[in-house]
Short mmCIF file of C-alpha atoms and ligand atoms in Angstrom, two decimals:
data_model
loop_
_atom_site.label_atom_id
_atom_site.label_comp_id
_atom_site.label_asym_id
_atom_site.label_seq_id
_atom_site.Cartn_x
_atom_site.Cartn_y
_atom_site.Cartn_z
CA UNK A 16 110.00 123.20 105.83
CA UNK A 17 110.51 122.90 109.41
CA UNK A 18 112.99 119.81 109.78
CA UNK A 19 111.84 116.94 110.12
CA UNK A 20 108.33 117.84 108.73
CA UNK A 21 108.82 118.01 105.09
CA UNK A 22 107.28 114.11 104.51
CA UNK A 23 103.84 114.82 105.73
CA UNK A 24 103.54 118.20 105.27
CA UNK A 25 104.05 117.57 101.51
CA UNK A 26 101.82 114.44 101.41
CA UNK A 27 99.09 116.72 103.05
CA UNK A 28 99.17 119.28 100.35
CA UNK A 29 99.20 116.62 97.44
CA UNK A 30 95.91 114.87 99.04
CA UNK A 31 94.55 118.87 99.76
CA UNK A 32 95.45 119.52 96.05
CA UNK A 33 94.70 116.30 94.25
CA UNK A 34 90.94 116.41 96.04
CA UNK A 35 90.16 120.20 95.19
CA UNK A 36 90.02 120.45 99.10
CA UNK A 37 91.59 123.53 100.85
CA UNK A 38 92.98 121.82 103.90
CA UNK A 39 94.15 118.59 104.75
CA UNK A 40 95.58 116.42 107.87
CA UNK A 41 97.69 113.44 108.10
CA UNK A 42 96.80 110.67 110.67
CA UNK A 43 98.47 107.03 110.98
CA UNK A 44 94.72 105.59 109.66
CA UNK A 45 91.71 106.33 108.47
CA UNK A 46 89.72 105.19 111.27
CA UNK A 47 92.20 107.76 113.29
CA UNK A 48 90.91 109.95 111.01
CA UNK A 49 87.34 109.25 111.34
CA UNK A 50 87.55 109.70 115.01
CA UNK A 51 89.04 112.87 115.06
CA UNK A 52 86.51 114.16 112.92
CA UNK A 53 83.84 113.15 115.39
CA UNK A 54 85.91 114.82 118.22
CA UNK A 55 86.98 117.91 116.06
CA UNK A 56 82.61 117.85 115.39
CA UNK A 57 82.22 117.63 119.27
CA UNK A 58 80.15 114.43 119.18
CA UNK A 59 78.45 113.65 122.47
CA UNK A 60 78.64 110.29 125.05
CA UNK A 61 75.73 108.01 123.73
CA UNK A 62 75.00 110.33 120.90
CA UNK A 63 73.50 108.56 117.97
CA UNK A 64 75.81 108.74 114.83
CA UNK A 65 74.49 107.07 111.51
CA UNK A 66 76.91 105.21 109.13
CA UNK A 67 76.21 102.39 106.35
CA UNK A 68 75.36 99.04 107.75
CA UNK A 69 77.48 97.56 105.05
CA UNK A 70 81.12 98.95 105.28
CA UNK A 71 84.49 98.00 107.13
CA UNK A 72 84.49 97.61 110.83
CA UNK A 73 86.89 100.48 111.14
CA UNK A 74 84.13 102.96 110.45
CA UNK A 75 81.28 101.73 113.73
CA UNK A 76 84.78 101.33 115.58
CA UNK A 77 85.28 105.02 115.73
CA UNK A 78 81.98 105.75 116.12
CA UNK A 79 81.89 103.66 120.08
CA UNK A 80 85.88 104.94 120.07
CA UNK A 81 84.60 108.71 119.97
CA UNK A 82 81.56 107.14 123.06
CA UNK A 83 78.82 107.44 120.99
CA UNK A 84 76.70 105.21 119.41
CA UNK A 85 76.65 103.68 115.73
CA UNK A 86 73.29 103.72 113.68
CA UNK A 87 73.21 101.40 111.15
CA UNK A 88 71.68 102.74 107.76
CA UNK A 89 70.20 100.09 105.08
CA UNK A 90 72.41 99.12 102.08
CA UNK A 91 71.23 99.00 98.67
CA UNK A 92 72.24 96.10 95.89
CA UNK A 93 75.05 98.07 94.17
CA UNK A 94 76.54 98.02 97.71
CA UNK A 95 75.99 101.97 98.85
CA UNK A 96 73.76 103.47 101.37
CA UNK A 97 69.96 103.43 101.02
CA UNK A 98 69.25 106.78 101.11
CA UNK A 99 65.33 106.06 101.91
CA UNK A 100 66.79 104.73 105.23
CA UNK A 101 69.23 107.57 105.51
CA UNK A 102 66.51 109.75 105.23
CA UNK A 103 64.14 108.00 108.39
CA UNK A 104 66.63 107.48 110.48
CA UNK A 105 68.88 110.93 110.32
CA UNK A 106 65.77 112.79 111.72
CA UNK A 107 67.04 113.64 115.32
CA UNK A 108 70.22 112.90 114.44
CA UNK A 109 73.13 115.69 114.53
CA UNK A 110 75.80 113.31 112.43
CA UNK A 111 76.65 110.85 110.02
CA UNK A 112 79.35 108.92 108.34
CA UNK A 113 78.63 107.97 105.09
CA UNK A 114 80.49 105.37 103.52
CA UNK A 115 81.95 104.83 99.23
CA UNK A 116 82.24 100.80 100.07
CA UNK A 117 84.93 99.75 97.17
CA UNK A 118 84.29 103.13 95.61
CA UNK A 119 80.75 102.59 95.06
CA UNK A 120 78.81 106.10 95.30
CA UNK A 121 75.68 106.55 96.65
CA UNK A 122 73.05 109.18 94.93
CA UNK A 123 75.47 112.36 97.01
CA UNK A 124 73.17 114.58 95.73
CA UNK A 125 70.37 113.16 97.47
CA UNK A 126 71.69 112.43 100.41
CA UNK A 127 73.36 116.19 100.34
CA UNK A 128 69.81 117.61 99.96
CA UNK A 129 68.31 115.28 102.95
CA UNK A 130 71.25 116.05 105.09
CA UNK A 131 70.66 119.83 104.75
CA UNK A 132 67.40 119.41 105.33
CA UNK A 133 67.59 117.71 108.20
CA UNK A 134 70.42 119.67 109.30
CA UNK A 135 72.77 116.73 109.47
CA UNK A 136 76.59 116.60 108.79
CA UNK A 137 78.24 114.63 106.92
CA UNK A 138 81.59 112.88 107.67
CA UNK A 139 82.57 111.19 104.22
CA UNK A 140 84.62 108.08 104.11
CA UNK A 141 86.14 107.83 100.84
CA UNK A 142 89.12 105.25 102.70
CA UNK A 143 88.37 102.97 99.89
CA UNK A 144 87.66 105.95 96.87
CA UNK A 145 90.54 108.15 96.24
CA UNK A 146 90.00 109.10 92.94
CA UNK A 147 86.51 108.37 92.17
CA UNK A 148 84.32 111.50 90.93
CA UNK A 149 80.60 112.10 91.26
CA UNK A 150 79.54 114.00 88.33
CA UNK A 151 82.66 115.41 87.79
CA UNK A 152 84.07 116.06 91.20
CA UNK A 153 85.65 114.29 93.73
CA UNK A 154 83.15 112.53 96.08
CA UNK A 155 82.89 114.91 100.12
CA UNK A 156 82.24 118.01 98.00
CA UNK A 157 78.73 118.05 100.11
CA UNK A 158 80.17 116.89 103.16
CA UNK A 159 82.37 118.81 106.15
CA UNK A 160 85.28 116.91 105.62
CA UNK A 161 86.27 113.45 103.72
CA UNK A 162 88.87 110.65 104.72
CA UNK A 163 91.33 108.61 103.19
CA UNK A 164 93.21 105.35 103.40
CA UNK A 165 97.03 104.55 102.43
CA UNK A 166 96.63 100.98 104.35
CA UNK A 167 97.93 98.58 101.97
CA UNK A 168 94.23 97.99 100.46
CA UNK A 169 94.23 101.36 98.98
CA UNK A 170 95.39 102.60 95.68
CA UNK A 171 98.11 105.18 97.54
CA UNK A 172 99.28 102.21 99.52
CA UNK A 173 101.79 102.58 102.47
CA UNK A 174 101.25 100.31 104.63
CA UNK A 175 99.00 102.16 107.03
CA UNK A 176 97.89 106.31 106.86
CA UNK A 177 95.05 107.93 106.63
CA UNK A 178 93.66 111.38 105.52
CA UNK A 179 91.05 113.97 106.45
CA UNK A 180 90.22 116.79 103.87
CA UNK A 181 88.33 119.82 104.44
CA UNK A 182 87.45 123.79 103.45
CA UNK A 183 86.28 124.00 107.03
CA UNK A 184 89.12 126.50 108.88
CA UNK A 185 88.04 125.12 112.61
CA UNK A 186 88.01 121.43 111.85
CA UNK A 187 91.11 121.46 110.08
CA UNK A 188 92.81 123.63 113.10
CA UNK A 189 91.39 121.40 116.06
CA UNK A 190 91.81 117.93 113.80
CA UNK A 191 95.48 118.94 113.31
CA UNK A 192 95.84 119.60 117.48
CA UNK A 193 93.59 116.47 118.28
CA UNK A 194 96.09 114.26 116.23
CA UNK A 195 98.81 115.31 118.51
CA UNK A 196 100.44 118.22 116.74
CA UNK A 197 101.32 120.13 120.16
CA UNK A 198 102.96 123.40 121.52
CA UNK A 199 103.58 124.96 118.07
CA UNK A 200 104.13 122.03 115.91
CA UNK A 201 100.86 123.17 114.13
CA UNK A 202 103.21 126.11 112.45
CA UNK A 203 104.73 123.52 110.48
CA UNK A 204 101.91 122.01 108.41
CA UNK A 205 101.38 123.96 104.95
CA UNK A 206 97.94 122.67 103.73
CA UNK A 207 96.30 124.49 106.99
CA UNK A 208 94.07 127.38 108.12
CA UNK A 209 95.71 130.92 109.53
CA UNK A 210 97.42 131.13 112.72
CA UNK A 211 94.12 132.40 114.46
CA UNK A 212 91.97 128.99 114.11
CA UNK A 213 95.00 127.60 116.01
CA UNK A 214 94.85 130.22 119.93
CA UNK A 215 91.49 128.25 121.21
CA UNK A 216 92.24 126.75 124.74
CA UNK A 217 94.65 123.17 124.17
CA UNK A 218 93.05 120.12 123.17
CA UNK A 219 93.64 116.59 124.12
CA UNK A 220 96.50 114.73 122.06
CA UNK A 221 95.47 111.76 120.87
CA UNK A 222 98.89 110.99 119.41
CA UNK A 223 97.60 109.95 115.95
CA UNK A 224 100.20 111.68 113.55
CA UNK A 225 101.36 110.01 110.71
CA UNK A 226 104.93 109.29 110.48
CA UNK A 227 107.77 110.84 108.14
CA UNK A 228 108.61 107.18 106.60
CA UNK A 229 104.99 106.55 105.99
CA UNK A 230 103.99 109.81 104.05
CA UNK A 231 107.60 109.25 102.20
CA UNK A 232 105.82 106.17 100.46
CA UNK A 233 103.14 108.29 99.85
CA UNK A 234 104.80 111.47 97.93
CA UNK A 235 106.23 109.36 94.85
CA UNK A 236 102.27 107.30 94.35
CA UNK A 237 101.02 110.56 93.47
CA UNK A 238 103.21 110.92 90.20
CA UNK A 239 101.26 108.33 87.92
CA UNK A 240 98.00 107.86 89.96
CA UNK A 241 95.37 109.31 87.45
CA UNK A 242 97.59 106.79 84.52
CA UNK A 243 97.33 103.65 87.27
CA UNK A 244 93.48 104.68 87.69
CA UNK A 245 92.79 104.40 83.80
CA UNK A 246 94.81 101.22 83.49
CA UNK A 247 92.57 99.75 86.39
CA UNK A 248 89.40 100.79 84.65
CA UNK A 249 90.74 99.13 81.31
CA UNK A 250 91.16 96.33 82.95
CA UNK A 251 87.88 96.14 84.84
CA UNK A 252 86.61 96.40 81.67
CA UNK A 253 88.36 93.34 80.40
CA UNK A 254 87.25 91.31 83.74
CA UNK A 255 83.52 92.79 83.15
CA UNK A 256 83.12 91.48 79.86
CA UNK A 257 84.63 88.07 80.73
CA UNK A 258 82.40 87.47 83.59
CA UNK A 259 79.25 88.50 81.66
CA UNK A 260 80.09 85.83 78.81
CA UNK A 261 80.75 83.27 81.51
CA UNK A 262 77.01 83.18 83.07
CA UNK A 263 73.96 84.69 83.82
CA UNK A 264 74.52 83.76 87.30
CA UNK A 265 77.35 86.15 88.14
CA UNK A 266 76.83 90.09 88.21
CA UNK A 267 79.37 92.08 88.58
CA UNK A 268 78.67 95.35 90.36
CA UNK A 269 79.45 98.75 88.75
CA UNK A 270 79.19 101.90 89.03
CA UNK A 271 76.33 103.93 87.49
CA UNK A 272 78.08 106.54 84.41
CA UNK A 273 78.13 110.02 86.39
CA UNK A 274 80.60 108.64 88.84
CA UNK A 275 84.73 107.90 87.41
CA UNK A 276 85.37 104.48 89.01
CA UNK A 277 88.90 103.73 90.75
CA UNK A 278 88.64 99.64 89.73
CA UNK A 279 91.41 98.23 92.24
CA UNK A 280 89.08 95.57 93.44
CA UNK A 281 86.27 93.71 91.69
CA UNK A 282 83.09 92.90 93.11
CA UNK A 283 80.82 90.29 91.49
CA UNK A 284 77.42 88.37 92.89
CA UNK A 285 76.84 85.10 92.28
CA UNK A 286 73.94 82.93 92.60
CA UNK A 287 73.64 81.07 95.52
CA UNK A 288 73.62 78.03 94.28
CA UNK A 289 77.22 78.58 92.51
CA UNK A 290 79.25 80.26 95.09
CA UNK A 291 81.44 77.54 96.46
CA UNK A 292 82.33 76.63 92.89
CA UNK A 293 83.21 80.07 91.97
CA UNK A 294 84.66 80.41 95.11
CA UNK A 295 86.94 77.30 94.70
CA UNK A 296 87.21 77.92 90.80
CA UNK A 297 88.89 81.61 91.64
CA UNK A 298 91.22 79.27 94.15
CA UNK A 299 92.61 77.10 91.95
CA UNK A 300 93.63 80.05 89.31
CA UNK A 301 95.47 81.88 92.10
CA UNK A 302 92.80 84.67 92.51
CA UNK A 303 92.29 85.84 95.98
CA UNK A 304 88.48 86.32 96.73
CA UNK A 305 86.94 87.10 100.21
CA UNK A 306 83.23 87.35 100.96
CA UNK A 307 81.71 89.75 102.37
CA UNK A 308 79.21 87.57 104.71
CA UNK A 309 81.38 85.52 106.08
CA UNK A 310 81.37 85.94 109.81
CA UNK A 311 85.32 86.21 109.79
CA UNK A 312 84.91 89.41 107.35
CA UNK A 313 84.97 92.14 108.80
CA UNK A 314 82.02 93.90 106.56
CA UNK A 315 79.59 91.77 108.34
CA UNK A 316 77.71 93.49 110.90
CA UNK A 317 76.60 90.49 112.05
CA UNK A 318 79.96 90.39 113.80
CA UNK A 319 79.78 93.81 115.52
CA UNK A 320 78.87 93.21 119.02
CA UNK A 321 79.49 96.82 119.70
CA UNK A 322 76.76 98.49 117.43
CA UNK A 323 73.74 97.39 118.04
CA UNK A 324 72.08 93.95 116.30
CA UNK A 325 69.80 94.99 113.57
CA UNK A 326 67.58 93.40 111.20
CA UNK A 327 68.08 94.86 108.20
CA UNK A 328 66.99 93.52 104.88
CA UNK A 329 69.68 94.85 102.37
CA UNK A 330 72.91 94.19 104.13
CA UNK A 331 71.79 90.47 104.46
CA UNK A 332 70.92 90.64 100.46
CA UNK A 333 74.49 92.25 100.07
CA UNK A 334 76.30 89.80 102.17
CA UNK A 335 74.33 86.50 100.58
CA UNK A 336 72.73 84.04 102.33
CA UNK A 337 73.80 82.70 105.95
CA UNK A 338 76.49 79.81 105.84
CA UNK A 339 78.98 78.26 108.12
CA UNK A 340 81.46 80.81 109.82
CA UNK A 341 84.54 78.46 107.68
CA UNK A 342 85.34 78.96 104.12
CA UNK A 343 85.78 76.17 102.00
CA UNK A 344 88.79 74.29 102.81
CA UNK A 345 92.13 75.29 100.42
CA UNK A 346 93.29 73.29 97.43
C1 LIG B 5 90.09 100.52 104.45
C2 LIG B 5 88.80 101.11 104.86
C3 LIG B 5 88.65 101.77 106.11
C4 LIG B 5 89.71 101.80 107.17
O1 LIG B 5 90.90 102.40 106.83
P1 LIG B 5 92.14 102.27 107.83
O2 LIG B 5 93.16 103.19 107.24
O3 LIG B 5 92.56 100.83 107.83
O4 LIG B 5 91.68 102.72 109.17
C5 LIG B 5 87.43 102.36 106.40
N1 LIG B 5 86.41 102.32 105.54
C6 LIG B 5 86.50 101.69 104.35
C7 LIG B 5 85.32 101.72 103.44
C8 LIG B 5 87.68 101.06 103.98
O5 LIG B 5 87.74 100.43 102.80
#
């Protein structure tokens, strides 16, 4: 290892390895890494870029960071993109960020086959679904490159970090340079493409490496994380069953069986009618419970005054009915 380097160059290689992904690049988040994947991709000023109308602010943010401008995509019930509306809106389009909201998968397959139809790529983020498999593999296998979260969300958790993984040799090279690795500090990163993809004319540095203390949290999370994900799942289970005794008026949402959950949240509807109660009822036993429609949360497009308003039916379903921009007050 070069000195210095050996933190993030090994975290690299475990996220390259753990994902079945050839390359991989460190940045200090995942919207960092988002962006640099739209730069690395060459995305235009203005240029329309599609991405899920329900997912975290981070992910339109990068979109109008990298000038262009966010499309919002319909959400379906089990919180993932509506690939009926994927499908309408990606013609003309040149690229799109699809997102795994709380590891929830959308029908890949699907939106693989409309994408190369189309002739769209696809930017995966999977900040919120390390771990989770789609039949079998680990979700981006369709895509040009996936990224990853280690904010303090995640399941790899430090602090902040983020990921992009790739088999593509030229967006691994110019994501590596765009993230500020400059002069030859490229030489020192392991889970990377040949010296050639690297002798292109120099890139702008947008200083977004990751740090050495930051990917040292990361190294040791790696040990135990496929034991942590089936504890999570067991647990899950537990929570599932509990809530479906307690009423017909709270739904959790799953996953469908082809795709290996990572259960680190929980994510349940509940009638209208009974939301403050459950709300105030999770309160009271010490279990911390946001929702996605306030306008505080930053899921709700609603609150996005940089991508464009939209009427859309399913994020609205997703996010529950319109109510009062305060939460109930705390016991
Ligand atoms: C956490 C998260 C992000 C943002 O990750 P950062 O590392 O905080 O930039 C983006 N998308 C989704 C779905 C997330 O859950």
């Amino acid at each position: 290892y070069a000195p210095g380097a050996a933190e993030v160059v090994q975290a690299e290689e475990m996220f390259a390895r753990y994902t079945g992904r050839r390359y991989a690049v460190a940045s200090n988040r995942c919207g960092s890494s988002l962006l640099l994947a739209l730069k690395a991709y060459g995305v235009q000023p203005e240029e329309p870029v599609l991405c899920n109308a329900f997912t975290f602010s981070a992910v339109p943010s990068a979109i109008e960071h990298a000038g262009a401008r966010p499309v919002l995509v319909d959400t379906c019930s089990d919180l993932t993109l509506d690939v009926e509306d994927f499908a309408q809106k990606a013609e003309g389009a040149r690229v799109a960020i699809v997102s795994h909201m709380r590891g929830k998968v959308t029908d890949l397959g699907r939106v693989y086959a409309v994408a190369r139809a189309l002739n769209v790529t696809l930017i995966e983020d999977a900040a919120h679904a390390l771990g989770v498999l789609h039949c079998g593999m680990h979700v981006g296998y369709g895509a040009l490159c996936t990224c990853y979260s280690t904010q303090s969300n995640k399941i790899v958790n430090s602090g902040e970090g983020g990921f992009l993984c790739t088999d593509d040799p030229a967006l691994a090279a110019d994501v590596i340079r765009l993230s500020g690795a400059f002069e030859s500090a490229w030489h020192t990163h392991r889970a990377r493409p040949d010296a050639e993809y690297f002798r292109g004319p120099a890139l702008p540095n947008y200083s977004m490496r990751m740090t050495e203390l930051t990917a040292s949290c990361i190294i040791p999370q790696f040990a135990d994380l496929e034991q942590r994900i089936a504890r999570l799942e067991q647990r899950h289970a537990l929570f599932r069953s509990y809530l479906a005794r307690l009423s017909e008026d709270v739904e959790v949402i799953t996953v469908p069986n082809h795709v290996r959950g990572v259960h680190d949240t929980l994510q349940v509807r509940v009638n209208s009618h009974l939301i403050d109660r459950f709300e105030l009822g999770a309160q009271v036993r010490g279990v911390r419970i946001a929702r996605f429609g306030h306008m505080e949360n930053a899921r709700n497009h609603h609150s996005w005054s940089y991508a464009p308003p939209s009427s859309l039916p399913g994020p609205d379903h997703v996010l529950g009915p319109p109510f009062a921009t305060h939460p109930p007050a705390r016991r």
